[in-house]
Amino acid sequence: MSHFSRRDGQLYIDNVALASLAAEHGTPAYVYSKTAISEQFLAYQNAMGEQNHLICYAVKANCSLAILNLLAKLGAGFDIVSGGELERVLAAGGQAQKIVFSGVGKSHEEITLALQTGIHCFNIESLAELERIQQIAQSLDIIAPISIRVNPDVDAGTHPYISTGLKENKFGIDIDSVLAVYQHASSLSHVMIKGVDCHIGSQLTEVAPFIDAMDRVLLLIDRLAEAGISIEHLDLGGGLGVRYQDEQPPAIGDYIRAIRQGLGTRDLCLILEPGRSIVANAGVLLSKVEYLKAAGDKRFAIVDAAMNDMLRPALYQAWLDIETVSDNTQASTDVYDIVGPVCETGDFLGKQRSLAIDEGDLLCIHSAGAYGMAMSSNYNSRPRAVEIMVDNNVAHVIRARETKADLMRGESLLPDPR
Ligand code: LLP
């Protein structure tokens, strides 16, 4: 269900007019619908039915505490990729026993913290990491629960930067050589084999690559069983795509049904790590038009949000829908490139968009809930945006706009020379 509607020329998120939020809190501003996030998570949860499962929200998609807390209350587990994400999940009330720890570069410190916290599982990405985890676990005398991330060598058919399941990617261990690594793991004193893990990419718009990957992983699980290694859970990662423009990704329920069918009657706990599909279309970025500028045949709308706030168009040529927050019946419609104030040619939010706008108008950049705020930076010394969560007709600031003091925190000048 869409959580955006236009009433009397005003764009609403649930029952709050976006223009009123911009007036009160300024721009750029990220705004999320609490109901939309909950609905997406519950779509996963409900489609699982009788299937033993754990939905581990991928924190990297949007790590704001209020979002993590909302999901924790709905029963979510979490997929983390750093010690910082672990601290956030715990601060937001997430349960340690529902955390899986992914990522190719877990440091000594992060592994120690995760072991002491008692997380559900480490998703191991290399033999070297396995050895390191064994060694740290032994020194702490804690048993480390592990699964190995296998690389099933399937083409996810997505953008090369966010495709992870092919042999040439840095992720996981080649599925054809992983049996020996499992056998080695089973000989170690301080690791306990829990599962098999894979994640083949992000923004997938077909079910087929997921099922391909799962079939290969199930064959591996059979071979492990023959070798006397039993597996409790299958972690299929995240990656379900969303509609940004005209993509037609499967509905969450259809995606889960296909996976459950593929699993058949196997007694495995199914773990998923969805990020984007839970938050992307639950959030927007609000921005104000600072200037309109013509250069030759081109027209630019220079807005107050930039690539430091929303990097996806610059980094992946991502297309995000952009519309006016309030109808402007006075302005004529023109085709604009929507660009930010950052000194980079790549600083754009959208290209060649037809809009009827004047200086001072507000724009709504859609599908900004995932990998928006989470990938923001202070480039050009720009404070990061305010974040607001709307709960039906009430708005809550969940992260204050950064201040000048925030921008310079921790910095100091060199002492004067004597
Ligand atoms: N699990 C693992 C191991 C991952 O690497 C990822 C995403 C996920 C789960 C969550 O995938 P999702 O359900 O969100 O597709 N910044 C890029 C996306 C990078 C995704 C990286 N890994 C973007 O803005 O498109």
Short mmCIF file of C-alpha atoms and ligand atoms in Angstrom, two decimals:
data_model
loop_
_atom_site.label_atom_id
_atom_site.label_comp_id
_atom_site.label_asym_id
_atom_site.label_seq_id
_atom_site.Cartn_x
_atom_site.Cartn_y
_atom_site.Cartn_z
CA MET A 1 0.00 0.00 0.00
CA SER A 2 1.34 3.45 -0.82
CA HIS A 3 1.87 5.76 2.08
CA PHE A 4 2.02 8.84 -0.12
CA SER A 5 -1.01 10.74 -1.36
CA ARG A 6 -1.78 14.14 -2.84
CA ARG A 7 -4.64 16.07 -1.24
CA ASP A 8 -5.59 19.56 -2.39
CA GLY A 9 -2.28 19.89 -4.20
CA GLN A 10 -0.25 18.88 -1.12
CA LEU A 11 1.84 15.72 -0.83
CA TYR A 12 1.23 13.72 2.34
CA ILE A 13 3.11 10.91 4.00
CA ASP A 14 0.42 8.98 5.83
CA ASN A 15 -1.57 11.78 7.48
CA VAL A 16 1.13 14.42 7.67
CA ALA A 17 1.69 17.08 4.99
CA LEU A 18 5.33 17.02 3.94
CA ALA A 19 5.31 20.82 3.53
CA SER A 20 4.49 21.23 7.22
CA LEU A 21 7.49 19.09 8.16
CA ALA A 22 9.79 21.14 5.95
CA ALA A 23 8.41 24.34 7.47
CA GLU A 24 9.02 23.12 10.99
CA HIS A 25 12.29 21.21 10.63
CA GLY A 26 13.91 22.67 7.52
CA THR A 27 15.49 20.88 4.58
CA PRO A 28 17.13 18.63 3.57
CA ALA A 29 15.13 16.21 5.68
CA TYR A 30 14.64 12.47 5.60
CA VAL A 31 11.08 11.43 6.42
CA TYR A 32 9.97 7.84 7.08
CA SER A 33 6.59 6.20 7.54
CA LYS A 34 6.51 4.01 10.62
CA THR A 35 3.55 2.08 9.23
CA ALA A 36 5.28 1.45 5.90
CA ILE A 37 8.38 0.03 7.59
CA SER A 38 6.27 -2.16 9.87
CA GLU A 39 4.17 -3.45 6.97
CA GLN A 40 7.21 -4.48 4.97
CA PHE A 41 8.75 -6.30 7.90
CA LEU A 42 5.47 -8.01 8.75
CA ALA A 43 5.08 -9.10 5.12
CA TYR A 44 8.25 -11.14 5.59
CA GLN A 45 7.21 -12.41 8.99
CA ASN A 46 3.68 -13.39 7.95
CA ALA A 47 4.72 -15.14 4.75
CA MET A 48 6.90 -17.48 6.81
CA GLY A 49 3.85 -19.19 8.30
CA GLU A 50 4.94 -22.44 9.96
CA GLN A 51 8.48 -22.20 8.61
CA ASN A 52 11.06 -21.90 11.37
CA HIS A 53 12.76 -18.59 10.56
CA LEU A 54 14.63 -15.48 11.60
CA ILE A 55 14.37 -12.22 9.66
CA CYS A 56 17.61 -10.34 10.23
CA TYR A 57 17.18 -6.78 9.01
CA ALA A 58 20.36 -5.61 7.23
CA VAL A 59 21.36 -2.67 9.42
CA LYS A 60 23.50 -1.12 6.69
CA ALA A 61 20.39 -0.10 4.72
CA ASN A 62 19.34 2.37 7.42
CA CYS A 63 20.87 2.22 10.86
CA SER A 64 18.90 4.91 12.68
CA LEU A 65 18.16 3.85 16.23
CA ALA A 66 14.43 4.48 16.02
CA ILE A 67 14.16 2.23 12.98
CA LEU A 68 16.20 -0.53 14.62
CA ASN A 69 14.08 -0.18 17.75
CA LEU A 70 10.83 -0.38 15.77
CA LEU A 71 12.01 -3.54 14.04
CA ALA A 72 13.34 -5.08 17.26
CA LYS A 73 9.91 -4.62 18.84
CA LEU A 74 8.33 -6.40 15.88
CA GLY A 75 10.63 -9.36 16.53
CA ALA A 76 13.38 -8.72 14.01
CA GLY A 77 16.89 -10.03 14.24
CA PHE A 78 19.72 -8.07 12.66
CA ASP A 79 22.43 -8.61 10.07
CA ILE A 80 25.44 -6.49 11.02
CA VAL A 81 28.75 -5.83 9.30
CA SER A 82 30.71 -3.93 11.96
CA GLY A 83 31.20 -3.44 15.66
CA GLY A 84 29.51 -0.06 15.27
CA GLU A 85 26.37 -1.72 13.91
CA LEU A 86 26.49 -4.19 16.80
CA GLU A 87 26.58 -1.31 19.30
CA ARG A 88 23.67 0.36 17.52
CA VAL A 89 21.52 -2.77 17.56
CA LEU A 90 22.14 -3.26 21.27
CA ALA A 91 21.46 0.42 22.00
CA ALA A 92 18.18 0.11 20.10
CA GLY A 93 17.03 -2.88 22.15
CA GLY A 94 17.90 -5.64 19.68
CA GLN A 95 18.63 -9.09 21.07
CA ALA A 96 22.16 -10.42 20.76
CA GLN A 97 20.92 -13.97 20.09
CA LYS A 98 19.19 -12.70 16.94
CA ILE A 99 22.26 -11.09 15.38
CA VAL A 100 24.22 -12.50 12.45
CA PHE A 101 27.58 -10.90 11.70
CA SER A 102 28.49 -10.66 7.99
CA GLY A 103 31.39 -8.95 6.22
CA VAL A 104 34.81 -9.83 4.81
CA GLY A 105 36.96 -7.82 7.19
CA LYS A 106 35.94 -8.45 10.81
CA SER A 107 38.66 -7.05 13.07
CA HIS A 108 40.07 -8.70 16.18
CA GLU A 109 38.21 -6.16 18.29
CA GLU A 110 34.89 -6.70 16.49
CA ILE A 111 35.12 -10.48 16.81
CA THR A 112 35.90 -10.17 20.52
CA LEU A 113 32.94 -7.85 21.08
CA ALA A 114 30.59 -10.13 19.15
CA LEU A 115 31.75 -13.22 21.06
CA GLN A 116 31.34 -11.49 24.40
CA THR A 117 27.90 -10.25 23.39
CA GLY A 118 26.76 -13.75 22.45
CA ILE A 119 25.53 -13.23 18.90
CA HIS A 120 23.62 -15.89 16.97
CA CYS A 121 26.20 -16.53 14.28
CA PHE A 122 29.30 -15.33 12.46
CA ASN A 123 28.98 -15.49 8.68
CA ILE A 124 32.55 -16.40 7.82
CA GLU A 125 33.96 -15.21 4.52
CA SER A 126 37.45 -16.77 4.39
CA LEU A 127 39.66 -19.48 5.83
CA ALA A 128 41.81 -16.81 7.46
CA GLU A 129 38.76 -15.41 9.25
CA LEU A 130 37.81 -18.89 10.46
CA GLU A 131 41.29 -19.32 11.95
CA ARG A 132 41.12 -15.92 13.60
CA ILE A 133 37.71 -16.58 15.13
CA GLN A 134 38.87 -19.96 16.47
CA GLN A 135 41.94 -18.37 18.01
CA ILE A 136 40.03 -15.51 19.68
CA ALA A 137 37.23 -17.81 20.85
CA GLN A 138 39.81 -20.15 22.37
CA SER A 139 41.53 -17.32 24.20
CA LEU A 140 38.18 -16.17 25.64
CA ASP A 141 37.00 -19.74 26.17
CA ILE A 142 33.76 -19.06 24.33
CA ILE A 143 32.35 -21.29 21.59
CA ALA A 144 31.83 -19.30 18.38
CA PRO A 145 28.70 -20.19 16.41
CA ILE A 146 29.54 -20.03 12.70
CA SER A 147 28.24 -20.46 9.23
CA ILE A 148 30.32 -20.11 6.10
CA ARG A 149 29.28 -17.73 3.40
CA VAL A 150 29.49 -19.62 0.16
CA ASN A 151 29.74 -18.04 -3.20
CA PRO A 152 27.32 -20.04 -5.37
CA ASP A 153 28.53 -18.43 -8.62
CA VAL A 154 25.15 -17.28 -9.89
CA ASP A 155 24.59 -14.09 -11.83
CA ALA A 156 22.13 -11.95 -9.90
CA GLY A 157 21.53 -9.80 -12.96
CA THR A 158 21.89 -6.58 -11.02
CA HIS A 159 24.27 -3.59 -11.08
CA PRO A 160 27.90 -4.80 -11.05
CA TYR A 161 28.68 -2.79 -7.89
CA ILE A 162 25.95 -4.56 -5.91
CA SER A 163 26.27 -8.05 -7.35
CA THR A 164 28.15 -10.31 -4.97
CA GLY A 165 27.53 -13.95 -5.89
CA LEU A 166 29.90 -14.40 -8.82
CA LYS A 167 33.28 -16.09 -8.51
CA GLU A 168 35.16 -12.90 -9.27
CA ASN A 169 33.62 -11.04 -6.30
CA LYS A 170 35.49 -10.64 -3.02
CA PHE A 171 32.65 -12.24 -1.05
CA GLY A 172 32.32 -15.73 0.39
CA ILE A 173 34.14 -18.98 -0.34
CA ASP A 174 33.76 -20.76 -3.65
CA ILE A 175 31.00 -23.35 -3.24
CA ASP A 176 33.12 -26.03 -4.93
CA SER A 177 35.92 -25.79 -2.40
CA VAL A 178 33.94 -25.05 0.75
CA LEU A 179 33.46 -28.66 1.87
CA ALA A 180 37.10 -28.86 2.96
CA VAL A 181 36.71 -25.62 4.91
CA TYR A 182 33.66 -27.02 6.73
CA GLN A 183 35.61 -30.19 7.50
CA HIS A 184 38.41 -28.09 8.90
CA ALA A 185 35.91 -26.02 10.93
CA SER A 186 34.42 -29.19 12.40
CA SER A 187 37.86 -30.13 13.73
CA LEU A 188 38.34 -26.85 15.60
CA SER A 189 37.85 -26.75 19.36
CA HIS A 190 36.06 -23.41 19.74
CA VAL A 191 33.76 -23.09 16.76
CA MET A 192 30.38 -24.70 16.36
CA ILE A 193 28.95 -25.11 12.87
CA LYS A 194 25.42 -23.73 12.73
CA GLY A 195 24.62 -23.00 9.13
CA VAL A 196 25.38 -22.18 5.55
CA ASP A 197 25.10 -18.63 4.31
CA CYS A 198 24.98 -16.91 0.95
CA HIS A 199 24.06 -13.49 -0.39
CA ILE A 200 24.17 -13.05 -4.15
CA GLY A 201 23.50 -9.35 -4.59
CA SER A 202 21.14 -6.50 -4.03
CA GLN A 203 18.15 -5.03 -5.89
CA LEU A 204 17.28 -8.36 -7.55
CA THR A 205 14.05 -8.16 -9.49
CA GLU A 206 13.61 -11.88 -10.22
CA VAL A 207 13.11 -14.87 -7.97
CA ALA A 208 15.08 -17.24 -10.22
CA PRO A 209 18.63 -16.30 -9.13
CA PHE A 210 17.64 -16.75 -5.46
CA ILE A 211 16.25 -20.20 -6.19
CA ASP A 212 19.30 -21.12 -8.27
CA ALA A 213 21.56 -20.14 -5.41
CA MET A 214 19.39 -21.97 -2.88
CA ASP A 215 19.39 -25.18 -4.95
CA ARG A 216 23.17 -25.12 -5.06
CA VAL A 217 23.41 -24.48 -1.34
CA LEU A 218 20.94 -27.32 -0.60
CA LEU A 219 23.15 -29.71 -2.59
CA LEU A 220 26.06 -28.55 -0.45
CA ILE A 221 24.03 -29.19 2.70
CA ASP A 222 23.43 -32.77 1.47
CA ARG A 223 27.14 -33.25 0.86
CA LEU A 224 27.89 -31.89 4.32
CA ALA A 225 25.41 -34.34 5.83
CA GLU A 226 27.15 -37.20 4.04
CA ALA A 227 30.39 -35.97 5.57
CA GLY A 228 28.75 -36.06 9.01
CA ILE A 229 28.30 -32.29 9.32
CA SER A 230 24.75 -31.29 10.16
CA ILE A 231 23.38 -27.85 9.51
CA GLU A 232 20.71 -26.05 11.56
CA HIS A 233 20.08 -23.00 9.44
CA LEU A 234 20.18 -21.78 5.89
CA ASP A 235 20.85 -18.04 5.53
CA LEU A 236 19.89 -16.81 2.06
CA GLY A 237 21.02 -13.23 2.64
CA GLY A 238 19.08 -10.21 1.49
CA GLY A 239 18.73 -8.68 -1.93
CA LEU A 240 15.06 -8.52 -2.85
CA GLY A 241 14.62 -5.50 -5.09
CA VAL A 242 12.12 -2.67 -4.89
CA ARG A 243 10.34 -0.52 -7.43
CA TYR A 244 12.22 2.72 -8.04
CA GLN A 245 10.91 3.49 -11.52
CA ASP A 246 9.30 0.68 -13.49
CA GLU A 247 10.99 -2.39 -12.04
CA GLN A 248 8.63 -5.21 -11.16
CA PRO A 249 10.25 -7.12 -8.31
CA PRO A 250 8.34 -10.05 -6.86
CA ALA A 251 6.13 -9.26 -3.87
CA ILE A 252 7.69 -10.29 -0.55
CA GLY A 253 5.04 -12.98 -0.08
CA ASP A 254 5.72 -14.52 -3.52
CA TYR A 255 9.45 -14.47 -2.93
CA ILE A 256 9.08 -16.26 0.42
CA ARG A 257 6.61 -18.77 -1.03
CA ALA A 258 9.10 -19.69 -3.78
CA ILE A 259 11.86 -20.19 -1.22
CA ARG A 260 9.63 -22.25 1.06
CA GLN A 261 8.64 -24.42 -1.85
CA GLY A 262 12.30 -24.97 -2.72
CA LEU A 263 13.05 -25.91 0.89
CA GLY A 264 10.34 -28.55 0.90
CA THR A 265 10.16 -30.49 4.12
CA ARG A 266 13.75 -29.95 5.15
CA ASP A 267 14.12 -29.22 8.82
CA LEU A 268 16.12 -26.02 8.48
CA CYS A 269 15.70 -22.64 10.10
CA LEU A 270 15.49 -20.09 7.28
CA ILE A 271 17.38 -16.87 7.89
CA LEU A 272 17.00 -13.87 5.59
CA GLU A 273 18.84 -10.54 5.68
CA PRO A 274 16.59 -8.04 3.90
CA GLY A 275 17.51 -4.37 4.01
CA ARG A 276 16.33 -2.35 1.04
CA SER A 277 12.95 -4.06 0.67
CA ILE A 278 12.02 -3.09 4.23
CA VAL A 279 12.94 0.59 4.23
CA ALA A 280 13.55 1.94 0.70
CA ASN A 281 10.02 2.92 -0.19
CA ALA A 282 9.12 3.87 3.37
CA GLY A 283 11.27 7.00 3.22
CA VAL A 284 11.73 10.19 1.23
CA LEU A 285 14.22 13.03 1.14
CA LEU A 286 12.79 16.55 1.19
CA SER A 287 14.77 19.32 -0.43
CA LYS A 288 14.22 22.97 -1.29
CA VAL A 289 14.95 24.56 -4.66
CA GLU A 290 17.61 27.21 -4.07
CA TYR A 291 18.09 28.45 -7.63
CA LEU A 292 16.91 27.82 -11.15
CA LYS A 293 19.66 28.24 -13.70
CA ALA A 294 19.83 27.99 -17.47
CA ALA A 295 23.07 27.10 -19.28
CA GLY A 296 22.73 26.87 -23.04
CA ASP A 297 19.88 24.45 -23.68
CA LYS A 298 20.04 22.97 -20.22
CA ARG A 299 18.13 23.96 -17.15
CA PHE A 300 19.28 23.17 -13.67
CA ALA A 301 17.31 23.16 -10.45
CA ILE A 302 19.94 23.63 -7.77
CA VAL A 303 18.53 22.19 -4.57
CA ASP A 304 19.73 22.11 -0.95
CA ALA A 305 20.22 18.32 -0.82
CA ALA A 306 23.31 16.87 -2.43
CA MET A 307 25.34 13.75 -3.03
CA ASN A 308 26.55 13.90 0.56
CA ASP A 309 22.91 13.40 1.64
CA MET A 310 21.95 10.89 -1.06
CA LEU A 311 24.85 9.25 -2.89
CA ARG A 312 22.98 6.63 -4.92
CA PRO A 313 22.44 8.64 -8.14
CA ALA A 314 26.11 9.73 -8.22
CA LEU A 315 27.50 6.30 -7.33
CA TYR A 316 25.19 3.92 -9.20
CA GLN A 317 23.38 6.21 -11.65
CA ALA A 318 20.35 5.25 -9.56
CA TRP A 319 17.00 6.69 -10.67
CA LEU A 320 14.78 8.11 -7.92
CA ASP A 321 11.36 9.58 -8.56
CA ILE A 322 11.21 13.31 -7.85
CA GLU A 323 8.01 15.34 -7.49
CA THR A 324 6.93 18.66 -6.07
CA VAL A 325 5.66 18.71 -2.51
CA SER A 326 3.04 21.41 -3.22
CA ASP A 327 1.47 21.97 -6.64
CA ASN A 328 2.79 25.13 -8.26
CA THR A 329 0.11 26.29 -10.67
CA GLN A 330 1.97 29.52 -11.53
CA ALA A 331 5.19 27.98 -12.83
CA SER A 332 5.59 26.61 -16.34
CA THR A 333 6.77 23.05 -16.79
CA ASP A 334 10.38 22.66 -17.84
CA VAL A 335 12.91 19.87 -18.01
CA TYR A 336 15.55 20.14 -15.30
CA ASP A 337 18.62 18.39 -14.02
CA ILE A 338 18.19 18.35 -10.24
CA VAL A 339 21.64 19.05 -8.79
CA GLY A 340 23.08 19.80 -5.36
CA PRO A 341 25.52 22.45 -4.10
CA VAL A 342 28.50 20.09 -3.87
CA CYS A 343 31.46 20.90 -6.12
CA GLU A 344 31.35 17.74 -8.23
CA THR A 345 29.89 17.20 -11.67
CA GLY A 346 28.54 13.91 -10.34
CA ASP A 347 26.46 15.74 -7.74
CA PHE A 348 22.98 15.18 -9.09
CA LEU A 349 19.78 13.67 -7.73
CA GLY A 350 17.94 13.33 -11.01
CA LYS A 351 18.38 14.24 -14.67
CA GLN A 352 15.95 15.45 -17.29
CA ARG A 353 12.90 15.73 -15.05
CA SER A 354 9.78 17.62 -16.05
CA LEU A 355 8.75 19.87 -13.21
CA ALA A 356 6.72 23.04 -12.69
CA ILE A 357 8.83 24.81 -10.08
CA ASP A 358 10.09 28.16 -8.80
CA GLU A 359 12.84 29.05 -6.39
CA GLY A 360 11.84 28.13 -2.86
CA ASP A 361 9.63 25.20 -3.87
CA LEU A 362 10.03 21.88 -2.12
CA LEU A 363 10.89 18.64 -3.87
CA CYS A 364 10.26 15.13 -2.62
CA ILE A 365 12.87 12.53 -3.62
CA HIS A 366 11.22 9.13 -3.31
CA SER A 367 12.56 5.67 -2.40
CA ALA A 368 15.21 7.24 -0.20
CA GLY A 369 14.72 5.13 2.93
CA ALA A 370 17.46 2.60 2.12
CA TYR A 371 21.11 3.48 1.57
CA GLY A 372 20.28 7.18 1.81
CA MET A 373 21.03 8.53 5.26
CA ALA A 374 23.16 5.45 5.90
CA MET A 375 25.58 6.43 3.10
CA SER A 376 25.55 10.16 3.85
CA SER A 377 28.70 12.07 4.67
CA ASN A 378 29.95 15.51 5.64
CA TYR A 379 31.60 16.14 2.28
CA ASN A 380 31.92 19.87 1.61
CA SER A 381 31.43 20.33 5.40
CA ARG A 382 27.72 19.89 5.05
CA PRO A 383 25.89 18.88 8.21
CA ARG A 384 23.87 15.72 7.80
CA ALA A 385 20.11 16.04 7.47
CA VAL A 386 17.44 15.74 10.14
CA GLU A 387 15.50 12.44 10.19
CA ILE A 388 11.80 12.34 11.01
CA MET A 389 9.53 9.35 11.57
CA VAL A 390 5.83 9.81 10.94
CA ASP A 391 3.44 7.69 12.95
CA ASN A 392 0.10 8.17 11.15
CA ASN A 393 -0.58 11.85 11.94
CA VAL A 394 2.26 12.55 14.36
CA ALA A 395 5.85 13.33 13.44
CA HIS A 396 8.88 12.60 15.62
CA VAL A 397 12.40 13.84 15.06
CA ILE A 398 14.50 10.68 15.34
CA ARG A 399 17.84 12.30 14.58
CA ALA A 400 18.56 16.00 14.91
CA ARG A 401 20.15 17.87 12.06
CA GLU A 402 23.89 18.10 12.67
CA THR A 403 25.24 21.36 14.05
CA LYS A 404 28.45 23.27 13.39
CA ALA A 405 29.81 21.76 16.60
CA ASP A 406 29.02 18.25 15.32
CA LEU A 407 30.92 19.06 12.13
CA MET A 408 34.13 19.88 14.00
CA ARG A 409 33.81 17.42 16.86
CA GLY A 410 37.09 15.84 17.91
CA GLU A 411 39.25 18.18 15.84
CA SER A 412 42.07 20.30 17.24
CA LEU A 413 44.61 22.77 15.98
CA LEU A 414 48.35 22.15 16.05
CA PRO A 415 50.03 23.80 19.06
CA ASP A 416 51.72 27.14 18.37
CA PRO A 417 55.40 26.72 17.47
CA ARG A 418 57.72 27.85 20.30
N1 LLP B 1 23.31 -9.29 3.56
C1 LLP B 1 24.53 -9.03 3.06
C2 LLP B 1 25.64 -9.93 3.36
C3 LLP B 1 24.72 -7.89 2.24
O1 LLP B 1 25.92 -7.64 1.74
C4 LLP B 1 23.62 -7.02 1.97
C5 LLP B 1 23.80 -5.83 1.16
C6 LLP B 1 22.38 -7.34 2.53
C7 LLP B 1 22.25 -8.48 3.31
C8 LLP B 1 21.16 -6.50 2.31
O2 LLP B 1 20.79 -6.46 0.98
P1 LLP B 1 19.44 -5.73 0.53
O3 LLP B 1 18.27 -6.55 1.04
O4 LLP B 1 19.42 -4.36 1.10
O5 LLP B 1 19.53 -5.71 -0.94
N2 LLP B 1 24.46 0.70 -1.33
C9 LLP B 1 23.86 -0.12 -2.37
C10 LLP B 1 23.46 -1.47 -1.87
C11 LLP B 1 24.59 -2.26 -1.27
C12 LLP B 1 24.15 -3.59 -0.70
C13 LLP B 1 25.26 -4.26 0.00
N3 LLP B 1 24.92 -5.47 0.66
C14 LLP B 1 22.69 0.65 -2.97
O6 LLP B 1 22.41 1.75 -2.54
O7 LLP B 1 22.05 0.17 -3.91
#
